[in-house]
Each structure stands twice: as C-alpha cells, then as structure tokens.
XYZ file of C-alpha atoms in Angstrom:
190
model
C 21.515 -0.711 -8.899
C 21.564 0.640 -12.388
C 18.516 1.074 -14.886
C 16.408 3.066 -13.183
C 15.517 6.229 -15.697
C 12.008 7.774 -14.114
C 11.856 9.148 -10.248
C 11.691 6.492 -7.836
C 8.488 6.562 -5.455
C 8.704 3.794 -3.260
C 11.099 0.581 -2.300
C 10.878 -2.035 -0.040
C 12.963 -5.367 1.156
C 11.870 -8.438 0.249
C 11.803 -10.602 3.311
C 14.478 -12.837 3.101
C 16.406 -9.365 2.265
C 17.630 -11.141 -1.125
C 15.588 -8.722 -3.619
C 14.706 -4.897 -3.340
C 11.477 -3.691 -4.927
C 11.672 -0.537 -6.935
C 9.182 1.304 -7.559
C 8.686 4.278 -10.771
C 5.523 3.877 -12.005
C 5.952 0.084 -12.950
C 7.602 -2.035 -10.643
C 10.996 -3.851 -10.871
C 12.743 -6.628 -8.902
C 16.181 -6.287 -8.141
C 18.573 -9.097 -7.150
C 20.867 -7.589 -4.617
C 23.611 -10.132 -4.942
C 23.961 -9.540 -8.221
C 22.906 -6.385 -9.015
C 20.891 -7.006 -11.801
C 16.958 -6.777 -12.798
C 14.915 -9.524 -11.651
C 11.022 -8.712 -13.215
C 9.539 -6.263 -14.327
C 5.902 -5.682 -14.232
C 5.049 -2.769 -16.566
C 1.502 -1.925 -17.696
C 0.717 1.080 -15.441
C 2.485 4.112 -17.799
C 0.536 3.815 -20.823
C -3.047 4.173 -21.570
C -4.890 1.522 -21.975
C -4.942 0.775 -26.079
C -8.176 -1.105 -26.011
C -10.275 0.789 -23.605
C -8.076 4.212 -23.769
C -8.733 4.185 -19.952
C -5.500 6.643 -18.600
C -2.828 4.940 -16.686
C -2.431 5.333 -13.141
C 1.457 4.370 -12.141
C 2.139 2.251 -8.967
C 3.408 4.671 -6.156
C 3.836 2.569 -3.871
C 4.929 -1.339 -2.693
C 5.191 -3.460 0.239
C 6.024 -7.624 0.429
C 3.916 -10.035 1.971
C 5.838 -11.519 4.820
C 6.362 -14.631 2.893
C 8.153 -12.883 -0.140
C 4.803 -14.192 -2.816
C 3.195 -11.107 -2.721
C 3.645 -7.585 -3.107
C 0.630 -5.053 -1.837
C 0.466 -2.063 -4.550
C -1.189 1.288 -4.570
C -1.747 3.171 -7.965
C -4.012 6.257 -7.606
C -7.192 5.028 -5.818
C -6.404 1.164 -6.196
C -4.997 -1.696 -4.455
C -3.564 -4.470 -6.410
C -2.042 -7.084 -5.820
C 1.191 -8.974 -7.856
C 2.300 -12.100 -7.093
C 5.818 -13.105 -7.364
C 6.169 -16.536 -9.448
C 10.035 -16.989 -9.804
C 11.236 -13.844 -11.982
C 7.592 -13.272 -13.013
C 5.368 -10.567 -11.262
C 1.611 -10.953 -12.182
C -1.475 -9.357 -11.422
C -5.165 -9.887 -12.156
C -6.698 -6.726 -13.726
C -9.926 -7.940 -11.125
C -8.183 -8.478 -8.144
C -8.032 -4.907 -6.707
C -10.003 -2.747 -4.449
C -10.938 0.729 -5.324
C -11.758 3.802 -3.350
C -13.497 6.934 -4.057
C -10.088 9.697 -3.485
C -6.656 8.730 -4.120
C -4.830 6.479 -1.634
C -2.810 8.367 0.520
C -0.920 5.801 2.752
C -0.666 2.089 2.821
C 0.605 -0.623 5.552
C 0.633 -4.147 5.440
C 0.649 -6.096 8.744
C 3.748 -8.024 10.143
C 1.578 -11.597 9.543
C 0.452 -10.725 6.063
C -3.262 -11.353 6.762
C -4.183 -7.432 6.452
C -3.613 -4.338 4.963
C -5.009 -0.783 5.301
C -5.194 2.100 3.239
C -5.880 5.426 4.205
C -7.368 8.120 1.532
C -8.379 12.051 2.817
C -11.166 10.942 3.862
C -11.042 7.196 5.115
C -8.940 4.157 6.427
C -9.939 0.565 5.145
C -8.511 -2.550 6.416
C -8.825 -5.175 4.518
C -7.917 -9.342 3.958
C -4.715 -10.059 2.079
C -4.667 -11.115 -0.893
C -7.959 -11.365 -1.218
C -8.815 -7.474 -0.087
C -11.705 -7.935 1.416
C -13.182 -5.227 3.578
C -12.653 -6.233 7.058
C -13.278 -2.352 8.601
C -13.851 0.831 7.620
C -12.120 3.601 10.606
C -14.106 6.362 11.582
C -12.613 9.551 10.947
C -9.730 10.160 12.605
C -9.978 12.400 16.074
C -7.265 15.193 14.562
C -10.862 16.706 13.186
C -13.088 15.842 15.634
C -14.343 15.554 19.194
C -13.816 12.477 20.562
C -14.388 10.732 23.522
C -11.537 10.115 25.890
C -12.561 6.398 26.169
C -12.888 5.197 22.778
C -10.048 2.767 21.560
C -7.969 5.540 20.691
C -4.391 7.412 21.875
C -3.550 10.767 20.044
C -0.067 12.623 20.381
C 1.033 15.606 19.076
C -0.405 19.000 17.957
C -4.171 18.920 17.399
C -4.823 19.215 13.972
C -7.569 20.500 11.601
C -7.817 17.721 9.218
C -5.712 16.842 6.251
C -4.252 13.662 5.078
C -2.925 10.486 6.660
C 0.889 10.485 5.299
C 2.130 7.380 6.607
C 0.781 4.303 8.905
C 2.215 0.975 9.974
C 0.597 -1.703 11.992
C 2.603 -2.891 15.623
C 4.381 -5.806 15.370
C 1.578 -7.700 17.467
C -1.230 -6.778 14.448
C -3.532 -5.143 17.434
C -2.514 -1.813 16.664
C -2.483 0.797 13.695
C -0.215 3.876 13.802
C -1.624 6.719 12.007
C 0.333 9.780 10.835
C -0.354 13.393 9.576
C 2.041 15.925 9.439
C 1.259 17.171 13.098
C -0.326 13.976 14.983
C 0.163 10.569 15.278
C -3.416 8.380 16.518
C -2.872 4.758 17.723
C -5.979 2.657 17.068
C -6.939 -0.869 18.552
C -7.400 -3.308 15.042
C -7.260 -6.210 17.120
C -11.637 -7.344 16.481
C-alpha cells in the first residue's frame, strides 16, 4: 500500500478481510485487492478554524464485527465513524470523553461493547451508542485485593502505571488487561 506520508499508529482488518484500516492521524481505507485508497476521513490534524480548538489525531482503530463501524480513540475521546460505501463519517456529538488520555482500547468479538482504559480508569461502554455500561475499579497491580473478587492476576506485581493493551475473550465474559509487567483477567459478563 502506497500513500502513506505521516507515521502509522494503528491498523486493523476489516472483517470480511477485504479492506485494511490505516491509521496516521486521520484514517484511511484501503482496498486490499486493489491496492488503492478507499476513504479517507481527515479532520483530526488541523485546528479547528471556527472554534481554534487544537486537533487531537486518531491513534487508534478497530471494526465493528459487521464491517459498518469503526471504534476510534483520539487523545481522551471515543468516536465513532461509520462506513457508508467509500464514505467514513462521524458525528462531532457522538463520542465519549474522559478526563486523561486513552491509553488502550478493545472492542468485543459481538460488537455490542467496547472499553477503554486511561491511567487511571477502564470504561465499558454500548457500541455505537457509547453508553457507560461500567466503570472497573482500579486495577489490583496497585492495590490489595481480595483473593475472591472476580479477578485472576499473572505476572510480576506491579506499582501502578498504565494499561497498554486489552482485548475482550472471544465469549464477551472476560476482559484481558495488560501493563508492561501484569496481565489481570476480569469477569464483564453482568
């Protein structure tokens, strides 16, 4: 694939494995048969002319299972585009916003849900819609837990620090969580 000029943060499969989402601060869909540049949905590396609000590129980008929607993190927000043909679209008030900057992202296997995780928090929320469905507690790496609560931790203990990467199990019940040291499992499934 040819046309990429900026650093490339994120990428993901479509479903149907027919189109690859690039990501470099705007997002662009790629037919992989051909090669060539579906869509493009630019916006997020300029400031905003009318408001002069700064510009917060996308850094990251998962599909929805059915190949409409893609799940995007820019700084602290979650949008959401929707594919329409070679079109991607968003609604400037369909997103969800957190207080720090969103860390990690995962989108569950049946498209209903999908959690962020910032230094300080992990959200779950409806999808599209993004909803708050549950807020985690903290996660155990920082504090004393007890043994019974719908938790499994492996690795080193750590002191804290951010949630690099997370993905829900296939059966949507469970929620991997990652820092560089640990990995917590947590139950999702109420």
């Amino acid at each position: 694939l040819d046309g990429e000029d900026l650093f490339v943060h994120s990428v993901a499969f479509s479903p149907d494995g027919k189109t690859l989402a690039s990501v470099n601060g705007d997002v662009t869909l790629w037919d992989l048969a051909t090669g060539k540049e579906r869509a493009t949905l630019q916006g997020h590396t300029e400031e905003d002319k009318e408001t002069s609000e700064p510009a917060y590129p996308v850094e990251s980008v998962a599909f929805s299972p059915d190949g409409t929607y893609l799940a995007l993190v820019s700084a602290n927000q979650l949008l959401v585009g929707e594919i329409q043909g070679d079109k991607i679209s968003y609604s400037k008030d369909q997103y969800f916003e957190t207080r720090l900057e969103i860390d990690s992202m995962a989108l569950s296997p049946d498209g209903r849900r999908v959690a962020i995780a910032t230094a300080d928090e992990v959200v779950i929320l409806s999808f599209p819609e993004l909803t708050p469905l549950a807020m985690l507690e903290p996660l155990s790496f920082s504090a004393n837990r007890d043994a019974g609560a719908n938790f499994a931790s492996y690795g080193m203990p750590a002191t804290g620090g951010s949630i690099e990467r997370m993905s829900f199990g296939a059966d949507d019940t469970v929620l991997a969580l990652a820092t560089d040291s640990a990995v917590e499992f947590r139950d999702v499934s109420a």
